[in-house]
mmCIF file of N, CA and C in Angstrom:
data_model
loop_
_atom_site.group_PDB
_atom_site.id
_atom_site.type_symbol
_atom_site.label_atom_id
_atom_site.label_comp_id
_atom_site.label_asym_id
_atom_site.label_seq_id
_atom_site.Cartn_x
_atom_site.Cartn_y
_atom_site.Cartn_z
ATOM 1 N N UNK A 1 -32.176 -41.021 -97.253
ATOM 2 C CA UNK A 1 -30.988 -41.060 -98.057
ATOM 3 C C UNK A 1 -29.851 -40.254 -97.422
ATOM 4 N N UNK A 2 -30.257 -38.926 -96.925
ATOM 5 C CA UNK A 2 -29.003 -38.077 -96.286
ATOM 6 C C UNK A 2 -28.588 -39.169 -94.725
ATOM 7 N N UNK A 3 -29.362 -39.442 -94.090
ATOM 8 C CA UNK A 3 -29.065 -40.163 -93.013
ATOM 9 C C UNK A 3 -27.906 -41.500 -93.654
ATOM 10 N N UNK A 4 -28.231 -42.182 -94.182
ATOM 11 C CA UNK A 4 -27.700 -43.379 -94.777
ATOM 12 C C UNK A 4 -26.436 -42.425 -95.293
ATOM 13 N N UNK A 5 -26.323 -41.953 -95.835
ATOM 14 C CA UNK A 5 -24.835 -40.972 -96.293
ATOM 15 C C UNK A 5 -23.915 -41.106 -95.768
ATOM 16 N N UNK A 6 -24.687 -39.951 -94.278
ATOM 17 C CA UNK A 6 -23.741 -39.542 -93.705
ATOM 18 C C UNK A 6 -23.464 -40.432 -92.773
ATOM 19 N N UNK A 7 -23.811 -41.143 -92.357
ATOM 20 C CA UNK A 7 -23.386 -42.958 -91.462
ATOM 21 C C UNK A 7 -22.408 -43.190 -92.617
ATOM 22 N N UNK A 8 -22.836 -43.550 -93.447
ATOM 23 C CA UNK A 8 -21.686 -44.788 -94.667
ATOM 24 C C UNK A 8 -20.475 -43.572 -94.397
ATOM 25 N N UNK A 9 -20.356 -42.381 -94.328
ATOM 26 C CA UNK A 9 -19.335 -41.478 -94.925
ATOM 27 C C UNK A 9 -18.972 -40.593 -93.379
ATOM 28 N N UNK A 10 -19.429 -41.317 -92.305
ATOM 29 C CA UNK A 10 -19.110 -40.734 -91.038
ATOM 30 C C UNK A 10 -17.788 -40.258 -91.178
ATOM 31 N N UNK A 11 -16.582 -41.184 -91.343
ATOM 32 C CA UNK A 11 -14.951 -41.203 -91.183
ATOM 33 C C UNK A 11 -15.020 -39.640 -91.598
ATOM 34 N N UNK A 12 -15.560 -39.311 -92.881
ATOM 35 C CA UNK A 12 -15.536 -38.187 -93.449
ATOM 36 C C UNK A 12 -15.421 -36.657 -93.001
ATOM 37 N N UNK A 13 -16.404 -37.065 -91.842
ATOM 38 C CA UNK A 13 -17.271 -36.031 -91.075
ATOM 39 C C UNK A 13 -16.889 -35.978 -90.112
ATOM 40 N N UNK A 14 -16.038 -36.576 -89.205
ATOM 41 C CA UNK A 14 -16.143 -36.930 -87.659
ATOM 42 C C UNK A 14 -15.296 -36.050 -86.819
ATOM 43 N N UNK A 15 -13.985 -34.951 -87.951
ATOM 44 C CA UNK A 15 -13.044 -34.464 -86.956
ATOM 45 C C UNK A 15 -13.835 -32.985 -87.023
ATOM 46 N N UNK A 16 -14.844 -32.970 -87.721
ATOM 47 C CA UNK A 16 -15.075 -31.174 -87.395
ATOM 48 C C UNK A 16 -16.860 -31.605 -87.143
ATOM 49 N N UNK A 17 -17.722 -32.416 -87.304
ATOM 50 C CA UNK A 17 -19.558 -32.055 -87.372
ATOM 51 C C UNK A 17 -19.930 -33.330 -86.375
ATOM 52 N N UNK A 18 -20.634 -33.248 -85.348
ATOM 53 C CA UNK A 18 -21.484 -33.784 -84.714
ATOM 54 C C UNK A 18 -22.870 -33.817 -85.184
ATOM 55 N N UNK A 19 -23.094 -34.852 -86.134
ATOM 56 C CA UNK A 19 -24.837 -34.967 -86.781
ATOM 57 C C UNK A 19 -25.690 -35.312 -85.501
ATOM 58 N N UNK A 20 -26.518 -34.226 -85.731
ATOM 59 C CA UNK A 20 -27.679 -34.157 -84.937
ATOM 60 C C UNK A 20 -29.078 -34.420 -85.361
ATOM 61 N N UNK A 21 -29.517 -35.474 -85.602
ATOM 62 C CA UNK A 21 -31.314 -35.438 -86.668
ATOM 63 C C UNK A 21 -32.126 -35.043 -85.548
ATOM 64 N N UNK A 22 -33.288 -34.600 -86.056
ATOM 65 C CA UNK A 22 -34.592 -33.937 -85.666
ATOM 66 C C UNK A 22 -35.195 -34.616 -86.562
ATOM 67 N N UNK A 23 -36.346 -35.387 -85.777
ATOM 68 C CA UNK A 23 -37.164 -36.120 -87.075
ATOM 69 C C UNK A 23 -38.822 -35.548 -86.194
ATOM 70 N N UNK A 24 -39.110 -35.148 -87.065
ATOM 71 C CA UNK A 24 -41.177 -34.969 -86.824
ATOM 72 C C UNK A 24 -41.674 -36.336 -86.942
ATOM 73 N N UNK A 25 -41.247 -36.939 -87.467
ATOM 74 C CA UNK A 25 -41.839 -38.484 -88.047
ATOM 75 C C UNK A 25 -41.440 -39.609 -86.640
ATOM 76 N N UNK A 26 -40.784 -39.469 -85.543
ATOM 77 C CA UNK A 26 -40.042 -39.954 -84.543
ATOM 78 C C UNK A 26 -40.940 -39.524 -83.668
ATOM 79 N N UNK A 27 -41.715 -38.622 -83.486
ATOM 80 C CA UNK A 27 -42.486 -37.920 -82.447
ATOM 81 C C UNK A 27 -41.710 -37.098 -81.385
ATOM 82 N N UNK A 28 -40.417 -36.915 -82.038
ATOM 83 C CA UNK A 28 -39.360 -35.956 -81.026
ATOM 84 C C UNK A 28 -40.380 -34.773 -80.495
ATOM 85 N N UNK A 29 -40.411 -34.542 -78.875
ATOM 86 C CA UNK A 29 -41.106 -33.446 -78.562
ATOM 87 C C UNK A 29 -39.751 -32.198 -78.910
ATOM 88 N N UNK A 30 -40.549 -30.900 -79.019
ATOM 89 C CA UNK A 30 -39.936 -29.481 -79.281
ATOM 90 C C UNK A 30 -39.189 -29.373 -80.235
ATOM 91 N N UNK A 31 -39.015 -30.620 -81.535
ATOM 92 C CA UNK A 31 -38.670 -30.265 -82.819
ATOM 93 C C UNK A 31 -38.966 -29.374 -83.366
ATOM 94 N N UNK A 32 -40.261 -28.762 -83.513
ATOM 95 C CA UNK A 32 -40.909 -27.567 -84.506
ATOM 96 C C UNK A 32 -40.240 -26.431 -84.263
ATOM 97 N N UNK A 33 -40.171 -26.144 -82.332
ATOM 98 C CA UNK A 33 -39.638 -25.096 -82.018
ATOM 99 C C UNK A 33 -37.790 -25.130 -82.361
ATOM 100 N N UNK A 34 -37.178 -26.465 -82.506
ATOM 101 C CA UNK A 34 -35.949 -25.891 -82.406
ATOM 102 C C UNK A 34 -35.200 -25.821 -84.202
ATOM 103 N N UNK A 35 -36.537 -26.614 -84.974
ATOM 104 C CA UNK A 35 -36.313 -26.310 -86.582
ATOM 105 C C UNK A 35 -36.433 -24.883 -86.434
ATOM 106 N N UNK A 36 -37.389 -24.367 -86.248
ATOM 107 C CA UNK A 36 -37.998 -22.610 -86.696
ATOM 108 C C UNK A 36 -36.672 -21.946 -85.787
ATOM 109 N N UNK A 37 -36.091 -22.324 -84.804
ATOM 110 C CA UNK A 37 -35.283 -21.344 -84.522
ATOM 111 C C UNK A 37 -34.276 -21.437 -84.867
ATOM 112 N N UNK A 38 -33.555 -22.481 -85.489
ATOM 113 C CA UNK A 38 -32.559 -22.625 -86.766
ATOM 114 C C UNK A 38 -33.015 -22.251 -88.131
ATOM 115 N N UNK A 39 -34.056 -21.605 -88.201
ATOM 116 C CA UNK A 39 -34.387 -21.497 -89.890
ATOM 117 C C UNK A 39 -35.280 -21.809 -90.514
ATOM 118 N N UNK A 40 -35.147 -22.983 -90.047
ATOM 119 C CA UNK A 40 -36.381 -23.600 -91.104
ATOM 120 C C UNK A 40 -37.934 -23.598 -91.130
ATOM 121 N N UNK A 41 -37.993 -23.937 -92.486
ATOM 122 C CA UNK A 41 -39.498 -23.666 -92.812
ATOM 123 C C UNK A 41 -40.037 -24.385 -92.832
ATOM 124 N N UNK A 42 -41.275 -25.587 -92.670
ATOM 125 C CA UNK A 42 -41.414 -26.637 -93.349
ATOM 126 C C UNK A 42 -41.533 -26.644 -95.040
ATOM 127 N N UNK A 43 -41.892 -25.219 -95.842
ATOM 128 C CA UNK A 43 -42.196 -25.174 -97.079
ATOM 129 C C UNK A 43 -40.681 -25.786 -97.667
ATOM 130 N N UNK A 44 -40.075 -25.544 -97.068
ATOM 131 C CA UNK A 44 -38.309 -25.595 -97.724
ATOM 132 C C UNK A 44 -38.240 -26.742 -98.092
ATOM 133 N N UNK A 45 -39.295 -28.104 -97.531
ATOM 134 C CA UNK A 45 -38.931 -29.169 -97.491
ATOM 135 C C UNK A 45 -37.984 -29.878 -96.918
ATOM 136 N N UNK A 46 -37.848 -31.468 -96.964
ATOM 137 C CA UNK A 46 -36.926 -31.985 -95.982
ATOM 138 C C UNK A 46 -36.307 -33.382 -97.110
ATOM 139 N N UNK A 47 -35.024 -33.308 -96.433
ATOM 140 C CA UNK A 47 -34.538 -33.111 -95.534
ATOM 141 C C UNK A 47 -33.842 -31.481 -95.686
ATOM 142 N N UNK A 48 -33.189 -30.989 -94.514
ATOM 143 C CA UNK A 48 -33.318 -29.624 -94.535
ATOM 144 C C UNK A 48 -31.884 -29.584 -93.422
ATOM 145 N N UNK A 49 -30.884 -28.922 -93.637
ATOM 146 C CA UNK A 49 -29.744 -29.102 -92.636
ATOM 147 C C UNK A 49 -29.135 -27.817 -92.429
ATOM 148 N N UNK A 50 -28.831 -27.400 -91.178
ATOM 149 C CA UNK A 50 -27.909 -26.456 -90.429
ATOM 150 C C UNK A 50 -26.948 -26.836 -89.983
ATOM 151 N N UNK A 51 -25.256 -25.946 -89.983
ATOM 152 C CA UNK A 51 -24.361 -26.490 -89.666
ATOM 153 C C UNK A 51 -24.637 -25.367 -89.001
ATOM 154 N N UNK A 52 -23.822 -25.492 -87.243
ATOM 155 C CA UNK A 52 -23.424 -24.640 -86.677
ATOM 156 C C UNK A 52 -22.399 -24.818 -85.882
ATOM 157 N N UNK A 53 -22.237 -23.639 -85.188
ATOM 158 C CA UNK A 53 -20.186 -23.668 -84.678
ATOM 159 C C UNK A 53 -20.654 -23.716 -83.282
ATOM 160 N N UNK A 54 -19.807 -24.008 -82.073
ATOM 161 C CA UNK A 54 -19.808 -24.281 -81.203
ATOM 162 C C UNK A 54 -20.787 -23.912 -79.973
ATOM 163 N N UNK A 55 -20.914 -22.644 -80.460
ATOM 164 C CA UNK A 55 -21.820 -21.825 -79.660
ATOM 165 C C UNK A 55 -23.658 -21.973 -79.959
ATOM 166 N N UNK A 56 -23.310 -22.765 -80.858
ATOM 167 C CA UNK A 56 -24.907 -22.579 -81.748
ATOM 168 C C UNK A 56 -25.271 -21.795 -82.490
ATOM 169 N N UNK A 57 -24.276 -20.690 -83.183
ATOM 170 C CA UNK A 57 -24.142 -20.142 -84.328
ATOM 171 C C UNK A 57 -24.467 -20.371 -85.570
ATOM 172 N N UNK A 58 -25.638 -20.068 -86.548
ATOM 173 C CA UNK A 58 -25.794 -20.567 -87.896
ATOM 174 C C UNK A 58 -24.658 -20.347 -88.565
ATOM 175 N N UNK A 59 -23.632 -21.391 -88.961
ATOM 176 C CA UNK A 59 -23.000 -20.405 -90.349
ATOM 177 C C UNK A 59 -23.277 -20.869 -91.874
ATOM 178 N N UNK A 60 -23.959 -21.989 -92.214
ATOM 179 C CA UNK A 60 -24.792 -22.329 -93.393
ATOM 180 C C UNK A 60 -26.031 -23.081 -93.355
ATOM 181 N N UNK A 61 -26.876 -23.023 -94.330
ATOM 182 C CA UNK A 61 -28.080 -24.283 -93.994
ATOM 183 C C UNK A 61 -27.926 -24.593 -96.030
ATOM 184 N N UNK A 62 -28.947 -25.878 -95.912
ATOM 185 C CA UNK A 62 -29.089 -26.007 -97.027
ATOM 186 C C UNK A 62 -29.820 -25.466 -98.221
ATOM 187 N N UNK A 63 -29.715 -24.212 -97.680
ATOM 188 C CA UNK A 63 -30.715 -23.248 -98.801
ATOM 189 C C UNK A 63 -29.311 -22.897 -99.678
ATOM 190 N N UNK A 64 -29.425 -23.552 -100.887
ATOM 191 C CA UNK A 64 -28.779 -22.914 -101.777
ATOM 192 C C UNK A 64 -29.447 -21.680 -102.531
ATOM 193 N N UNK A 65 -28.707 -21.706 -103.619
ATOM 194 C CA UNK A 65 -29.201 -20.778 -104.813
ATOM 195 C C UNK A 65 -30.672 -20.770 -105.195
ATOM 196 N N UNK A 66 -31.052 -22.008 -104.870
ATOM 197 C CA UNK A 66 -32.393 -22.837 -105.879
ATOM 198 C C UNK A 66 -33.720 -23.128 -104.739
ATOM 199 N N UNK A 67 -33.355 -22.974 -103.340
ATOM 200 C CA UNK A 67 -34.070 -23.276 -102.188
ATOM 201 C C UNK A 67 -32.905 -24.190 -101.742
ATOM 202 N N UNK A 68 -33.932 -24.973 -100.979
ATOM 203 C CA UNK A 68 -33.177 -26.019 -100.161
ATOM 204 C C UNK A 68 -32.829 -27.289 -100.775
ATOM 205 N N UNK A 69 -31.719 -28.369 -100.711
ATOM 206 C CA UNK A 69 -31.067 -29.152 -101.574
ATOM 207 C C UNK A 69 -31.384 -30.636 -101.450
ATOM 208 N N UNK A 70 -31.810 -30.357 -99.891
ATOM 209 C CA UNK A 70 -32.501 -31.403 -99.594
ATOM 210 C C UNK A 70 -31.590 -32.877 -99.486
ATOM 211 N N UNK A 71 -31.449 -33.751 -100.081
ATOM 212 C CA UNK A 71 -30.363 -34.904 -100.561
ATOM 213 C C UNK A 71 -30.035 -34.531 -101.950
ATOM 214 N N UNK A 72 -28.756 -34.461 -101.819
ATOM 215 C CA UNK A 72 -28.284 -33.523 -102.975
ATOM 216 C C UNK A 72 -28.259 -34.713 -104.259
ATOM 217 N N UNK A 73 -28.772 -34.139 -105.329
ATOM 218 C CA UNK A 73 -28.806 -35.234 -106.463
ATOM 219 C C UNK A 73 -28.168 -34.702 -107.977
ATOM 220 N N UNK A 74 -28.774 -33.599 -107.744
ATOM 221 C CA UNK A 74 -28.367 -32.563 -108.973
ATOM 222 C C UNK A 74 -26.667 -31.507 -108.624
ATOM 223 N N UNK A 75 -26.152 -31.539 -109.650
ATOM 224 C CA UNK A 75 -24.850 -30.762 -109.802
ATOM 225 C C UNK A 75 -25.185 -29.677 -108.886
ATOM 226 N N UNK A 76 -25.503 -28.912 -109.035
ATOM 227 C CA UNK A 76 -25.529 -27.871 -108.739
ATOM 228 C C UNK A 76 -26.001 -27.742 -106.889
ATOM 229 N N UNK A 77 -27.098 -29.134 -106.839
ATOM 230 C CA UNK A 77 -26.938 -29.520 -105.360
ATOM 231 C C UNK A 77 -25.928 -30.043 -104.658
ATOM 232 N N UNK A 78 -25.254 -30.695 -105.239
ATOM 233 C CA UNK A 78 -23.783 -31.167 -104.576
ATOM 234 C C UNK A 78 -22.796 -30.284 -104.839
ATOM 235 N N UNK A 79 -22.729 -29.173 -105.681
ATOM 236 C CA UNK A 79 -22.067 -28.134 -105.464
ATOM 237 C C UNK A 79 -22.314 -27.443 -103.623
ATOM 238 N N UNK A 80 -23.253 -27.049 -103.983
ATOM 239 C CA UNK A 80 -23.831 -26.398 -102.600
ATOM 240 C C UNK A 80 -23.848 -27.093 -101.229
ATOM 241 N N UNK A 81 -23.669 -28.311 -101.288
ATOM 242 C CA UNK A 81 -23.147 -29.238 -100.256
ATOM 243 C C UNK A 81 -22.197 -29.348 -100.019
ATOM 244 N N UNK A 82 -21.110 -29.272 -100.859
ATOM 245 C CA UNK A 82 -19.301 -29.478 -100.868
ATOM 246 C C UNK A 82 -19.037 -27.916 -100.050
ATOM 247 N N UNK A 83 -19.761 -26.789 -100.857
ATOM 248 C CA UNK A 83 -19.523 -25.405 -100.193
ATOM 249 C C UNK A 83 -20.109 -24.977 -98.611
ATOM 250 N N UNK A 84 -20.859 -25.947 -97.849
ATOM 251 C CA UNK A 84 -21.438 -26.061 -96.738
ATOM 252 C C UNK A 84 -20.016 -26.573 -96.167
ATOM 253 N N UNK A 85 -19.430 -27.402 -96.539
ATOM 254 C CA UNK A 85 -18.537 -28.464 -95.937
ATOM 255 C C UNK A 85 -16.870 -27.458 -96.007
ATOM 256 N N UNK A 86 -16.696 -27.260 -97.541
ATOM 257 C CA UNK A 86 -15.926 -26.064 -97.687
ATOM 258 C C UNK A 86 -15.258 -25.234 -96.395
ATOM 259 N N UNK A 87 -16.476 -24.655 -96.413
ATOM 260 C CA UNK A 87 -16.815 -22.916 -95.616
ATOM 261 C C UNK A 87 -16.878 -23.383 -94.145
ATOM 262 N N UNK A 88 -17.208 -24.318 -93.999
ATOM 263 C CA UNK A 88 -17.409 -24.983 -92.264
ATOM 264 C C UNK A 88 -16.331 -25.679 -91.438
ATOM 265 N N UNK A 89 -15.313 -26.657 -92.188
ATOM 266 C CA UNK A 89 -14.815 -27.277 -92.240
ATOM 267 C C UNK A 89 -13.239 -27.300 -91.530
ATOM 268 N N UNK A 90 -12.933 -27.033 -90.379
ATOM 269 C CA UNK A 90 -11.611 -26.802 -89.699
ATOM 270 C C UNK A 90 -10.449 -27.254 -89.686
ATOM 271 N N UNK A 91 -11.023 -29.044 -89.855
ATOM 272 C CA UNK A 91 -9.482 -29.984 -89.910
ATOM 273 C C UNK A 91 -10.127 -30.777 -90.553
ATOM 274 N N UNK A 92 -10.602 -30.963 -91.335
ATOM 275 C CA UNK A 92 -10.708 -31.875 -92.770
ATOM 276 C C UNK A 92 -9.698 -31.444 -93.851
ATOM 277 N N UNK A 93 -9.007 -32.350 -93.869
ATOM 278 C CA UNK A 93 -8.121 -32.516 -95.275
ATOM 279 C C UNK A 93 -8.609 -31.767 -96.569
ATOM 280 N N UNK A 94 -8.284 -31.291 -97.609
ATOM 281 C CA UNK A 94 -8.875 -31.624 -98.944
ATOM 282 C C UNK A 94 -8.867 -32.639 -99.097
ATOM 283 N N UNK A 95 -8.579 -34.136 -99.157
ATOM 284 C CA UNK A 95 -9.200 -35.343 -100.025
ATOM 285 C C UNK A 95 -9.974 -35.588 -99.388
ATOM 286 N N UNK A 96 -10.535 -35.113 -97.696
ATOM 287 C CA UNK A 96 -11.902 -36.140 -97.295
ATOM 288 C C UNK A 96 -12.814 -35.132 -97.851
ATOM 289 N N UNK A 97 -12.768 -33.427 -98.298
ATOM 290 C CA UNK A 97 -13.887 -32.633 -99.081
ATOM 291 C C UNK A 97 -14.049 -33.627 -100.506
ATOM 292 N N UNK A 98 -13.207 -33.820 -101.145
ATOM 293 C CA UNK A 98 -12.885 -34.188 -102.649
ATOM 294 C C UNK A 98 -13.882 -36.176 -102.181
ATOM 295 N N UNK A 99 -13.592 -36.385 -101.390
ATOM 296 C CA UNK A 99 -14.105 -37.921 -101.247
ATOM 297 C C UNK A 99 -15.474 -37.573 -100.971
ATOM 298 N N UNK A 100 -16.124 -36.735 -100.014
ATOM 299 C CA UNK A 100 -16.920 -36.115 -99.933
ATOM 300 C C UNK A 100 -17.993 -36.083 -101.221
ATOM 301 N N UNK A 101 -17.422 -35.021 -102.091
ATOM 302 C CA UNK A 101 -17.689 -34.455 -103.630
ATOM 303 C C UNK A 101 -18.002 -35.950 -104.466
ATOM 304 N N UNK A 102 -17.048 -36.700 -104.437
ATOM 305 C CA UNK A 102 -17.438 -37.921 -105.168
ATOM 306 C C UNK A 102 -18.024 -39.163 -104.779
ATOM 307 N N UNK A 103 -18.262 -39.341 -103.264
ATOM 308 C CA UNK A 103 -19.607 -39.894 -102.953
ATOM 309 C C UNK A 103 -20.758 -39.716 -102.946
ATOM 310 N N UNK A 104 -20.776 -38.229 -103.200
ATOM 311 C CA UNK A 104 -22.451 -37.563 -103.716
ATOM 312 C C UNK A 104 -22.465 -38.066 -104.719
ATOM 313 N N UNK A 105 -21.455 -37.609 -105.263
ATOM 314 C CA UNK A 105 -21.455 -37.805 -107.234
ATOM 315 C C UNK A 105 -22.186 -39.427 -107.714
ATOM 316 N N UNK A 106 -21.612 -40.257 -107.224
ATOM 317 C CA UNK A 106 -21.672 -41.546 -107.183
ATOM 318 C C UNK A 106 -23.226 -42.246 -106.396
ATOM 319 N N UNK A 107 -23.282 -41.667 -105.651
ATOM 320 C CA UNK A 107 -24.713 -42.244 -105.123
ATOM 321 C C UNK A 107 -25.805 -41.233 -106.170
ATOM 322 N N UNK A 108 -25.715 -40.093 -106.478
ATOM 323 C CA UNK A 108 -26.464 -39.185 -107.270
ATOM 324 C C UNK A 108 -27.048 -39.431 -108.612
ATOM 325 N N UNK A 109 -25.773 -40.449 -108.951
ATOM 326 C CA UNK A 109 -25.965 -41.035 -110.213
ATOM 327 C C UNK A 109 -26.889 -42.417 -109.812
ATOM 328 N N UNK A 110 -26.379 -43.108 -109.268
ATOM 329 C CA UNK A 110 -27.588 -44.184 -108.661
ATOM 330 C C UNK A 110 -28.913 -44.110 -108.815
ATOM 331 N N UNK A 111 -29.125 -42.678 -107.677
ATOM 332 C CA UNK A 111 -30.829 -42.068 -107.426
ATOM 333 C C UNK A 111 -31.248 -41.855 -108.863
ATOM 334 N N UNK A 112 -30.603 -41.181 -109.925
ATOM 335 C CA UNK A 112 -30.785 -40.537 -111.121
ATOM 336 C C UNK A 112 -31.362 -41.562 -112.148
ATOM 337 N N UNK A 113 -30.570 -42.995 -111.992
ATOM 338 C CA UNK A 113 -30.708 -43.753 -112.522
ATOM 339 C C UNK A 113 -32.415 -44.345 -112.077
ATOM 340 N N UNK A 114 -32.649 -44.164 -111.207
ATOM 341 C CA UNK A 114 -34.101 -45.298 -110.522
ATOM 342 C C UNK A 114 -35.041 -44.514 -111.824
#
């Protein structure tokens, strides 16, 4: 679901984040080592995301308040996703954050609905 997102909502994303997946399920060799040295746990669950700045700097992951957000579905998870994007975010407009905010909203309600 986060993959499918962030493709449909690339335009969104494209002047400040280069998406990078790591999939275990792909048989990517040295995934384990380069999840654990960004953070992650496998307990945290997945999907599981780090933004970082140029250098390879952590400056958020998806550990909110609650753990990790995973594909954000719940308020309070798409809060914590908008504030990843927020806090990270260099030359994004406010309306592509706000378009952002309401394509979670909108697919969230979807998932909610199944």
């Amino acid at each position: 679901m986060l993959e499918e997102f962030l493709e449909a909502n690339a335009e969104l994303f494209k002047d400040d984040y280069i998406v990078v997946k790591l999939d275990y399920s792909q048989g990517m060799k040295r995934v384990a080592t380069v999840a654990r040295a960004l953070g992650w746990e496998g307990a945290r669950g997945v999907p599981w995301m780090a933004i970082l700045d140029a250098d390879g700097k952590e400056l958020i992951t998806s550990d909110g308040p609650n753990g990790n957000i995973g594909y954000p579905i719940a308020p309070p998870e798409i809060q914590h996703f908008v504030t990843m994007i927020e806090t990270t975010s260099q030359k994004a407009p406010p309306a592509n954050i706000s378009a952002i905010a309401r394509a979670l909203a909108k697919n969230a309600a979807r998932y909610r609905g199944k």
